[in-house]
Amino acid sequence: MSEIKPFIAGNWKMNGTKAEALALVGDLKEKYEALAEKYFEMLVCPPFTLIDTVATQLNGSGIAVGAQTLSALGNGAHTGEISTDLLKDVGASYVIIGHSERRTDQRESNAECKAKAEKAIADNLKVILCIGETQEEKDSGFTIEILTKELTESFPENASAENLVIAYEPIWAIGTGRTPTAQDIEKVHAGIRETLESLIGIDDAAKMRILYGGSVKPSNAGEILHIRNVNGALVGGASLKAEDFWAIAEASNYNKR
Ligand code: PGA
């Protein structure tokens, strides 16, 4: 049993109209506010266009709002980019860095992820840093070694358990409906915790949240969220439906296994 409060994060990716977003977060807000004991933390990460709307709607609810990426540069002549200042101005407190879709589609390197995460933390945004292996890498039998390299090379120098969350997302499990076995998730999360110990020391590593992501849904959330060293979930597809996202969050209750 983990002592860390479960952290349930939704990554909306490139989805959501204003009307859909308002309905979705309206529902989540009502449910979260009605919880007598906030036994999990909740975060939603809409596309840039909806951050202002969503943050305004969630203001004071206790549900946090994050972005899906940012620029490592400061404000200025960088057409199309979004800085930490611009994100904070519209109410974001978190940012996802290094999602596999960006590492693939935008060819973001470990060094770039590290620079972005360091900039975000320096400017008081909290970071969810994603790592994960491809199917081919999994088949090679070197998943832990591959993840250790990715994590170490992307890891921000200014990280602490308060400003950094790790998300383990096997690339082959994202949006596919396939998930690793509970044993595999446990093994990988233990490996990540060990790597964190060498990066930031045992005490801080013990407090850092490690999320699992990749085809988390209401039907598997209960099992996944109770695996040792799993401190929450990063949810894609299922975070677009209030009912499903809420059911996943509720499944994190350590008192209800
Ligand atoms: P999924 O996506 O839940 O749709 O598999 C997870 C993610 O990419 O964060």
PDB file of C-alpha atoms and ligand atoms in Angstrom:
ATOM      1  CA  MET A   1       0.000   0.000   0.000  1.00  0.00           C
ATOM      2  CA  SER A   2       1.306   3.338  -0.988  1.00  0.00           C
ATOM      3  CA  GLU A   3       1.244   6.292   1.368  1.00  0.00           C
ATOM      4  CA  ILE A   4       1.209   8.698  -1.533  1.00  0.00           C
ATOM      5  CA  LYS A   5      -2.201  10.098  -2.390  1.00  0.00           C
ATOM      6  CA  PRO A   6      -3.259   8.658  -5.766  1.00  0.00           C
ATOM      7  CA  PHE A   7      -2.908  11.120  -8.629  1.00  0.00           C
ATOM      8  CA  ILE A   8      -5.367  10.786 -11.497  1.00  0.00           C
ATOM      9  CA  ALA A   9      -4.439  12.813 -14.581  1.00  0.00           C
ATOM     10  CA  GLY A  10      -6.363  13.140 -17.821  1.00  0.00           C
ATOM     11  CA  ASN A  11      -4.593  13.835 -21.104  1.00  0.00           C
ATOM     12  CA  TRP A  12      -7.215  15.027 -23.565  1.00  0.00           C
ATOM     13  CA  LYS A  13      -4.687  15.157 -26.419  1.00  0.00           C
ATOM     14  CA  MET A  14      -6.033  17.006 -29.515  1.00  0.00           C
ATOM     15  CA  ASN A  15      -9.689  16.724 -28.541  1.00  0.00           C
ATOM     16  CA  GLY A  16     -12.462  18.865 -27.148  1.00  0.00           C
ATOM     17  CA  THR A  17     -14.714  21.701 -28.200  1.00  0.00           C
ATOM     18  CA  LYS A  18     -15.501  24.421 -25.723  1.00  0.00           C
ATOM     19  CA  ALA A  19     -18.990  23.014 -25.163  1.00  0.00           C
ATOM     20  CA  GLU A  20     -17.671  19.481 -24.589  1.00  0.00           C
ATOM     21  CA  ALA A  21     -15.006  20.738 -22.207  1.00  0.00           C
ATOM     22  CA  LEU A  22     -17.467  22.741 -20.133  1.00  0.00           C
ATOM     23  CA  ALA A  23     -19.820  19.779 -19.791  1.00  0.00           C
ATOM     24  CA  LEU A  24     -16.982  17.394 -18.888  1.00  0.00           C
ATOM     25  CA  VAL A  25     -15.296  19.525 -16.255  1.00  0.00           C
ATOM     26  CA  GLY A  26     -18.624  20.756 -14.916  1.00  0.00           C
ATOM     27  CA  ASP A  27     -19.431  17.181 -14.079  1.00  0.00           C
ATOM     28  CA  LEU A  28     -16.007  16.432 -12.573  1.00  0.00           C
ATOM     29  CA  LYS A  29     -16.094  19.583 -10.468  1.00  0.00           C
ATOM     30  CA  GLU A  30     -19.472  18.738  -9.014  1.00  0.00           C
ATOM     31  CA  LYS A  31     -18.357  15.218  -8.137  1.00  0.00           C
ATOM     32  CA  TYR A  32     -15.004  16.266  -6.675  1.00  0.00           C
ATOM     33  CA  GLU A  33     -16.520  19.017  -4.563  1.00  0.00           C
ATOM     34  CA  ALA A  34     -19.094  16.546  -3.204  1.00  0.00           C
ATOM     35  CA  LEU A  35     -16.359  14.147  -1.983  1.00  0.00           C
ATOM     36  CA  ALA A  36     -16.167  14.333   1.801  1.00  0.00           C
ATOM     37  CA  GLU A  37     -12.597  13.065   1.786  1.00  0.00           C
ATOM     38  CA  LYS A  38     -10.396  13.962  -1.165  1.00  0.00           C
ATOM     39  CA  TYR A  39      -8.601  10.635  -1.298  1.00  0.00           C
ATOM     40  CA  PHE A  40      -7.137  11.301  -4.736  1.00  0.00           C
ATOM     41  CA  GLU A  41      -5.750  14.316  -6.576  1.00  0.00           C
ATOM     42  CA  MET A  42      -7.151  15.089  -9.989  1.00  0.00           C
ATOM     43  CA  LEU A  43      -5.642  16.891 -12.974  1.00  0.00           C
ATOM     44  CA  VAL A  44      -6.994  17.574 -16.447  1.00  0.00           C
ATOM     45  CA  CYS A  45      -4.759  18.505 -19.396  1.00  0.00           C
ATOM     46  CA  PRO A  46      -6.852  19.954 -22.237  1.00  0.00           C
ATOM     47  CA  PRO A  47      -5.401  21.326 -25.467  1.00  0.00           C
ATOM     48  CA  PHE A  48      -4.006  24.888 -25.257  1.00  0.00           C
ATOM     49  CA  THR A  49      -7.208  26.366 -26.694  1.00  0.00           C
ATOM     50  CA  LEU A  50      -9.262  25.180 -23.718  1.00  0.00           C
ATOM     51  CA  ILE A  51      -6.932  25.793 -20.771  1.00  0.00           C
ATOM     52  CA  ASP A  52      -8.385  29.207 -19.965  1.00  0.00           C
ATOM     53  CA  THR A  53     -11.988  27.986 -20.182  1.00  0.00           C
ATOM     54  CA  VAL A  54     -11.317  24.844 -18.149  1.00  0.00           C
ATOM     55  CA  ALA A  55      -9.223  26.599 -15.490  1.00  0.00           C
ATOM     56  CA  THR A  56     -11.898  29.265 -15.052  1.00  0.00           C
ATOM     57  CA  GLN A  57     -14.572  26.613 -14.636  1.00  0.00           C
ATOM     58  CA  LEU A  58     -12.464  24.594 -12.161  1.00  0.00           C
ATOM     59  CA  ASN A  59     -11.217  27.562 -10.167  1.00  0.00           C
ATOM     60  CA  GLY A  60     -11.417  26.785  -6.443  1.00  0.00           C
ATOM     61  CA  SER A  61     -12.558  23.186  -7.008  1.00  0.00           C
ATOM     62  CA  GLY A  62      -9.237  21.549  -6.116  1.00  0.00           C
ATOM     63  CA  ILE A  63      -8.936  19.929  -9.563  1.00  0.00           C
ATOM     64  CA  ALA A  64      -5.734  21.130 -11.239  1.00  0.00           C
ATOM     65  CA  VAL A  65      -5.242  22.066 -14.896  1.00  0.00           C
ATOM     66  CA  GLY A  66      -2.210  21.351 -17.034  1.00  0.00           C
ATOM     67  CA  ALA A  67      -0.873  21.712 -20.563  1.00  0.00           C
ATOM     68  CA  GLN A  68       0.353  18.907 -22.832  1.00  0.00           C
ATOM     69  CA  THR A  69       3.673  20.522 -23.752  1.00  0.00           C
ATOM     70  CA  LEU A  70       5.389  23.926 -23.696  1.00  0.00           C
ATOM     71  CA  SER A  71       8.355  25.800 -25.083  1.00  0.00           C
ATOM     72  CA  ALA A  72      11.683  25.778 -23.266  1.00  0.00           C
ATOM     73  CA  LEU A  73      12.129  29.382 -24.422  1.00  0.00           C
ATOM     74  CA  GLY A  74      11.028  32.577 -22.734  1.00  0.00           C
ATOM     75  CA  ASN A  75       8.432  34.962 -24.220  1.00  0.00           C
ATOM     76  CA  GLY A  76       9.416  36.523 -27.524  1.00  0.00           C
ATOM     77  CA  ALA A  77       9.635  35.971 -31.259  1.00  0.00           C
ATOM     78  CA  HIS A  78       8.795  32.248 -31.409  1.00  0.00           C
ATOM     79  CA  THR A  79       5.786  31.878 -33.666  1.00  0.00           C
ATOM     80  CA  GLY A  80       3.350  29.196 -32.600  1.00  0.00           C
ATOM     81  CA  GLU A  81       5.076  28.420 -29.309  1.00  0.00           C
ATOM     82  CA  ILE A  82       3.611  28.665 -25.794  1.00  0.00           C
ATOM     83  CA  SER A  83       5.731  29.714 -22.808  1.00  0.00           C
ATOM     84  CA  THR A  84       5.485  28.977 -19.102  1.00  0.00           C
ATOM     85  CA  ASP A  85       4.323  32.579 -18.514  1.00  0.00           C
ATOM     86  CA  LEU A  86       1.462  32.229 -20.983  1.00  0.00           C
ATOM     87  CA  LEU A  87       0.362  28.956 -19.403  1.00  0.00           C
ATOM     88  CA  LYS A  88       0.429  30.259 -15.856  1.00  0.00           C
ATOM     89  CA  ASP A  89      -1.482  33.356 -16.919  1.00  0.00           C
ATOM     90  CA  VAL A  90      -4.474  31.216 -17.960  1.00  0.00           C
ATOM     91  CA  GLY A  91      -4.418  28.997 -14.878  1.00  0.00           C
ATOM     92  CA  ALA A  92      -2.227  25.986 -15.718  1.00  0.00           C
ATOM     93  CA  SER A  93      -0.162  24.578 -12.849  1.00  0.00           C
ATOM     94  CA  TYR A  94       1.105  21.387 -14.539  1.00  0.00           C
ATOM     95  CA  VAL A  95       2.573  20.406 -17.888  1.00  0.00           C
ATOM     96  CA  ILE A  96       3.074  17.004 -19.507  1.00  0.00           C
ATOM     97  CA  ILE A  97       6.547  16.668 -21.020  1.00  0.00           C
ATOM     98  CA  GLY A  98       7.904  13.967 -23.304  1.00  0.00           C
ATOM     99  CA  HIS A  99       4.692  12.157 -24.172  1.00  0.00           C
ATOM    100  CA  SER A 100       5.544   9.449 -26.698  1.00  0.00           C
ATOM    101  CA  GLU A 101       3.293  11.078 -29.296  1.00  0.00           C
ATOM    102  CA  ARG A 102       5.479  14.199 -29.134  1.00  0.00           C
ATOM    103  CA  ARG A 103       8.688  12.193 -29.013  1.00  0.00           C
ATOM    104  CA  THR A 104       7.508  10.482 -32.213  1.00  0.00           C
ATOM    105  CA  ASP A 105       5.499  13.136 -34.103  1.00  0.00           C
ATOM    106  CA  GLN A 106       7.677  16.146 -33.175  1.00  0.00           C
ATOM    107  CA  ARG A 107      10.878  14.131 -32.750  1.00  0.00           C
ATOM    108  CA  GLU A 108      11.429  15.525 -29.251  1.00  0.00           C
ATOM    109  CA  SER A 109      14.715  14.193 -27.904  1.00  0.00           C
ATOM    110  CA  ASN A 110      15.584  13.378 -24.308  1.00  0.00           C
ATOM    111  CA  ALA A 111      17.713  16.542 -24.198  1.00  0.00           C
ATOM    112  CA  GLU A 112      14.777  18.660 -25.373  1.00  0.00           C
ATOM    113  CA  CYS A 113      12.436  17.063 -22.829  1.00  0.00           C
ATOM    114  CA  LYS A 114      14.970  17.765 -20.119  1.00  0.00           C
ATOM    115  CA  ALA A 115      15.288  21.419 -21.169  1.00  0.00           C
ATOM    116  CA  LYS A 116      11.506  21.844 -21.250  1.00  0.00           C
ATOM    117  CA  ALA A 117      11.059  20.207 -17.859  1.00  0.00           C
ATOM    118  CA  GLU A 118      13.813  22.332 -16.321  1.00  0.00           C
ATOM    119  CA  LYS A 119      12.268  25.520 -17.701  1.00  0.00           C
ATOM    120  CA  ALA A 120       8.807  24.533 -16.423  1.00  0.00           C
ATOM    121  CA  ILE A 121      10.091  23.740 -12.929  1.00  0.00           C
ATOM    122  CA  ALA A 122      12.227  26.873 -12.782  1.00  0.00           C
ATOM    123  CA  ASP A 123       9.076  28.876 -13.539  1.00  0.00           C
ATOM    124  CA  ASN A 124       6.974  27.040 -10.935  1.00  0.00           C
ATOM    125  CA  LEU A 125       5.000  24.676 -13.109  1.00  0.00           C
ATOM    126  CA  LYS A 126       4.855  21.042 -12.051  1.00  0.00           C
ATOM    127  CA  VAL A 127       5.912  18.468 -14.619  1.00  0.00           C
ATOM    128  CA  ILE A 128       4.646  15.031 -15.603  1.00  0.00           C
ATOM    129  CA  LEU A 129       7.573  13.445 -17.421  1.00  0.00           C
ATOM    130  CA  CYS A 130       6.602  10.509 -19.660  1.00  0.00           C
ATOM    131  CA  ILE A 131       8.748   7.533 -20.552  1.00  0.00           C
ATOM    132  CA  GLY A 132       7.895   4.267 -22.263  1.00  0.00           C
ATOM    133  CA  GLU A 133       9.165   1.501 -24.502  1.00  0.00           C
ATOM    134  CA  THR A 134       8.011   0.439 -27.975  1.00  0.00           C
ATOM    135  CA  GLN A 135       6.776  -3.080 -28.698  1.00  0.00           C
ATOM    136  CA  GLU A 136      10.098  -3.829 -30.376  1.00  0.00           C
ATOM    137  CA  GLU A 137      12.035  -2.636 -27.336  1.00  0.00           C
ATOM    138  CA  LYS A 138       9.818  -4.714 -25.059  1.00  0.00           C
ATOM    139  CA  ASP A 139      10.444  -7.765 -27.211  1.00  0.00           C
ATOM    140  CA  SER A 140      14.193  -7.191 -26.918  1.00  0.00           C
ATOM    141  CA  GLY A 141      13.915  -7.997 -23.195  1.00  0.00           C
ATOM    142  CA  PHE A 142      15.709  -4.789 -22.180  1.00  0.00           C
ATOM    143  CA  THR A 143      12.709  -2.700 -21.097  1.00  0.00           C
ATOM    144  CA  ILE A 144      14.233  -1.614 -17.763  1.00  0.00           C
ATOM    145  CA  GLU A 145      17.588  -0.658 -19.304  1.00  0.00           C
ATOM    146  CA  ILE A 146      15.860   1.296 -22.071  1.00  0.00           C
ATOM    147  CA  LEU A 147      13.613   3.141 -19.621  1.00  0.00           C
ATOM    148  CA  THR A 148      16.510   3.889 -17.284  1.00  0.00           C
ATOM    149  CA  LYS A 149      18.383   5.558 -20.139  1.00  0.00           C
ATOM    150  CA  GLU A 150      15.330   7.539 -21.260  1.00  0.00           C
ATOM    151  CA  LEU A 151      14.533   8.658 -17.713  1.00  0.00           C
ATOM    152  CA  THR A 152      18.103   9.578 -16.844  1.00  0.00           C
ATOM    153  CA  GLU A 153      18.658  11.554 -20.036  1.00  0.00           C
ATOM    154  CA  SER A 154      15.304  13.403 -19.787  1.00  0.00           C
ATOM    155  CA  PHE A 155      15.472  14.005 -16.042  1.00  0.00           C
ATOM    156  CA  PRO A 156      15.456  17.679 -14.989  1.00  0.00           C
ATOM    157  CA  GLU A 157      18.327  18.729 -12.700  1.00  0.00           C
ATOM    158  CA  ASN A 158      15.980  20.860 -10.589  1.00  0.00           C
ATOM    159  CA  ALA A 159      13.511  18.026  -9.890  1.00  0.00           C
ATOM    160  CA  SER A 160      12.017  17.171  -6.510  1.00  0.00           C
ATOM    161  CA  ALA A 161       9.088  15.022  -5.395  1.00  0.00           C
ATOM    162  CA  GLU A 162       7.004  18.208  -5.187  1.00  0.00           C
ATOM    163  CA  ASN A 163       7.581  19.415  -8.735  1.00  0.00           C
ATOM    164  CA  LEU A 164       8.018  16.244 -10.788  1.00  0.00           C
ATOM    165  CA  VAL A 165       5.763  13.252 -11.474  1.00  0.00           C
ATOM    166  CA  ILE A 166       6.904  10.340 -13.645  1.00  0.00           C
ATOM    167  CA  ALA A 167       4.498   8.598 -16.009  1.00  0.00           C
ATOM    168  CA  TYR A 168       5.365   5.151 -17.315  1.00  0.00           C
ATOM    169  CA  GLU A 169       3.487   4.671 -20.566  1.00  0.00           C
ATOM    170  CA  PRO A 170       4.398   1.627 -22.653  1.00  0.00           C
ATOM    171  CA  ILE A 171       3.966   2.954 -26.194  1.00  0.00           C
ATOM    172  CA  TRP A 172       2.375  -0.281 -27.356  1.00  0.00           C
ATOM    173  CA  ALA A 173      -0.324   0.094 -24.683  1.00  0.00           C
ATOM    174  CA  ILE A 174      -1.385   3.642 -25.585  1.00  0.00           C
ATOM    175  CA  GLY A 175      -4.807   3.737 -27.222  1.00  0.00           C
ATOM    176  CA  THR A 176      -4.615   0.046 -28.088  1.00  0.00           C
ATOM    177  CA  GLY A 177      -6.686  -1.517 -25.315  1.00  0.00           C
ATOM    178  CA  ARG A 178      -3.661  -3.655 -24.408  1.00  0.00           C
ATOM    179  CA  THR A 179      -1.943  -3.355 -21.042  1.00  0.00           C
ATOM    180  CA  PRO A 180       1.077  -5.040 -19.484  1.00  0.00           C
ATOM    181  CA  THR A 181       0.437  -7.691 -16.844  1.00  0.00           C
ATOM    182  CA  ALA A 182       0.278  -6.521 -13.234  1.00  0.00           C
ATOM    183  CA  GLN A 183       3.611  -8.289 -12.664  1.00  0.00           C
ATOM    184  CA  ASP A 184       5.238  -6.406 -15.524  1.00  0.00           C
ATOM    185  CA  ILE A 185       3.899  -3.062 -14.313  1.00  0.00           C
ATOM    186  CA  GLU A 186       5.159  -3.816 -10.808  1.00  0.00           C
ATOM    187  CA  LYS A 187       8.589  -4.772 -12.105  1.00  0.00           C
ATOM    188  CA  VAL A 188       8.945  -1.662 -14.243  1.00  0.00           C
ATOM    189  CA  HIS A 189       7.711   0.716 -11.524  1.00  0.00           C
ATOM    190  CA  ALA A 190      10.174  -0.820  -9.046  1.00  0.00           C
ATOM    191  CA  GLY A 191      12.921  -0.287 -11.623  1.00  0.00           C
ATOM    192  CA  ILE A 192      11.895   3.344 -12.077  1.00  0.00           C
ATOM    193  CA  ARG A 193      11.880   3.885  -8.291  1.00  0.00           C
ATOM    194  CA  GLU A 194      15.403   2.476  -8.152  1.00  0.00           C
ATOM    195  CA  THR A 195      16.577   4.791 -10.927  1.00  0.00           C
ATOM    196  CA  LEU A 196      14.999   7.730  -9.095  1.00  0.00           C
ATOM    197  CA  GLU A 197      16.929   6.761  -5.961  1.00  0.00           C
ATOM    198  CA  SER A 198      20.185   7.088  -7.847  1.00  0.00           C
ATOM    199  CA  LEU A 199      19.069  10.407  -9.363  1.00  0.00           C
ATOM    200  CA  ILE A 200      17.639  12.239  -6.330  1.00  0.00           C
ATOM    201  CA  GLY A 201      18.355  10.052  -3.304  1.00  0.00           C
ATOM    202  CA  ILE A 202      16.267   7.536  -1.407  1.00  0.00           C
ATOM    203  CA  ASP A 203      14.075   9.958   0.575  1.00  0.00           C
ATOM    204  CA  ASP A 204      12.908  12.085  -2.329  1.00  0.00           C
ATOM    205  CA  ALA A 205      12.603   9.054  -4.618  1.00  0.00           C
ATOM    206  CA  ALA A 206      10.243   7.399  -2.127  1.00  0.00           C
ATOM    207  CA  LYS A 207       7.934  10.427  -2.302  1.00  0.00           C
ATOM    208  CA  MET A 208       7.956  10.929  -6.060  1.00  0.00           C
ATOM    209  CA  ARG A 209       4.769   9.837  -7.794  1.00  0.00           C
ATOM    210  CA  ILE A 210       5.051   7.271 -10.574  1.00  0.00           C
ATOM    211  CA  LEU A 211       1.908   7.027 -12.706  1.00  0.00           C
ATOM    212  CA  TYR A 212       0.976   4.239 -15.068  1.00  0.00           C
ATOM    213  CA  GLY A 213      -0.543   5.202 -18.448  1.00  0.00           C
ATOM    214  CA  GLY A 214      -1.744   3.231 -21.460  1.00  0.00           C
ATOM    215  CA  SER A 215      -5.313   1.959 -21.946  1.00  0.00           C
ATOM    216  CA  VAL A 216      -6.398   2.635 -18.357  1.00  0.00           C
ATOM    217  CA  LYS A 217     -10.168   2.274 -18.164  1.00  0.00           C
ATOM    218  CA  PRO A 218     -12.779   1.709 -15.450  1.00  0.00           C
ATOM    219  CA  SER A 219     -12.547  -2.070 -15.860  1.00  0.00           C
ATOM    220  CA  ASN A 220      -8.782  -2.326 -15.207  1.00  0.00           C
ATOM    221  CA  ALA A 221      -8.167   0.742 -13.011  1.00  0.00           C
ATOM    222  CA  GLY A 222      -8.829  -1.065  -9.720  1.00  0.00           C
ATOM    223  CA  GLU A 223      -6.137  -3.635 -10.380  1.00  0.00           C
ATOM    224  CA  ILE A 224      -3.586  -1.244 -11.870  1.00  0.00           C
ATOM    225  CA  LEU A 225      -3.950   1.445  -9.207  1.00  0.00           C
ATOM    226  CA  HIS A 226      -3.287  -1.016  -6.400  1.00  0.00           C
ATOM    227  CA  ILE A 227      -0.019  -2.348  -7.803  1.00  0.00           C
ATOM    228  CA  ARG A 228       2.994  -1.569  -5.639  1.00  0.00           C
ATOM    229  CA  ASN A 229       4.755   1.648  -6.680  1.00  0.00           C
ATOM    230  CA  VAL A 230       1.848   2.760  -8.886  1.00  0.00           C
ATOM    231  CA  ASN A 231       0.816   6.137  -7.491  1.00  0.00           C
ATOM    232  CA  GLY A 232      -1.844   7.043 -10.007  1.00  0.00           C
ATOM    233  CA  ALA A 233      -2.725   7.008 -13.680  1.00  0.00           C
ATOM    234  CA  LEU A 234      -2.270   9.120 -16.780  1.00  0.00           C
ATOM    235  CA  VAL A 235      -5.436   8.519 -18.757  1.00  0.00           C
ATOM    236  CA  GLY A 236      -5.967   9.349 -22.427  1.00  0.00           C
ATOM    237  CA  GLY A 237      -9.123   8.160 -24.173  1.00  0.00           C
ATOM    238  CA  ALA A 238     -11.100   7.396 -21.025  1.00  0.00           C
ATOM    239  CA  SER A 239     -10.472  10.899 -19.640  1.00  0.00           C
ATOM    240  CA  LEU A 240     -12.782  12.350 -22.294  1.00  0.00           C
ATOM    241  CA  LYS A 241     -15.858  10.866 -20.627  1.00  0.00           C
ATOM    242  CA  ALA A 242     -16.622  12.221 -17.160  1.00  0.00           C
ATOM    243  CA  GLU A 243     -18.227   8.978 -16.075  1.00  0.00           C
ATOM    244  CA  ASP A 244     -15.241   6.826 -17.091  1.00  0.00           C
ATOM    245  CA  PHE A 245     -12.615   9.214 -15.773  1.00  0.00           C
ATOM    246  CA  TRP A 246     -14.455   9.485 -12.490  1.00  0.00           C
ATOM    247  CA  ALA A 247     -14.809   5.704 -12.197  1.00  0.00           C
ATOM    248  CA  ILE A 248     -11.032   5.361 -12.703  1.00  0.00           C
ATOM    249  CA  ALA A 249     -10.375   7.950  -9.990  1.00  0.00           C
ATOM    250  CA  GLU A 250     -12.752   6.236  -7.574  1.00  0.00           C
ATOM    251  CA  ALA A 251     -10.989   2.908  -8.190  1.00  0.00           C
ATOM    252  CA  SER A 252      -7.872   4.418  -6.591  1.00  0.00           C
ATOM    253  CA  ASN A 253      -9.427   4.309  -3.135  1.00  0.00           C
ATOM    254  CA  TYR A 254      -6.986   2.317  -1.008  1.00  0.00           C
ATOM    255  CA  ASN A 255      -9.730   1.542   1.479  1.00  0.00           C
ATOM    256  CA  LYS A 256     -11.888  -0.181  -1.111  1.00  0.00           C
ATOM    257  CA  ARG A 257      -9.975  -3.089  -2.545  1.00  0.00           C
TER     258      ARG A 257
HETATM  259  P1  PGA B   1      -4.798   6.002 -23.533  1.00  0.00           P
HETATM  260  O1  PGA B   1      -3.633   7.110 -23.596  1.00  0.00           O
HETATM  261  O2  PGA B   1      -5.347   6.022 -22.125  1.00  0.00           O
HETATM  262  O3  PGA B   1      -5.799   6.454 -24.542  1.00  0.00           O
HETATM  263  O4  PGA B   1      -4.161   4.689 -23.873  1.00  0.00           O
HETATM  264  C1  PGA B   1      -2.769   7.296 -22.527  1.00  0.00           C
HETATM  265  C2  PGA B   1      -1.815   8.432 -22.840  1.00  0.00           C
HETATM  266  O5  PGA B   1      -1.318   8.511 -23.959  1.00  0.00           O
HETATM  267  O6  PGA B   1      -1.536   9.264 -21.961  1.00  0.00           O
END
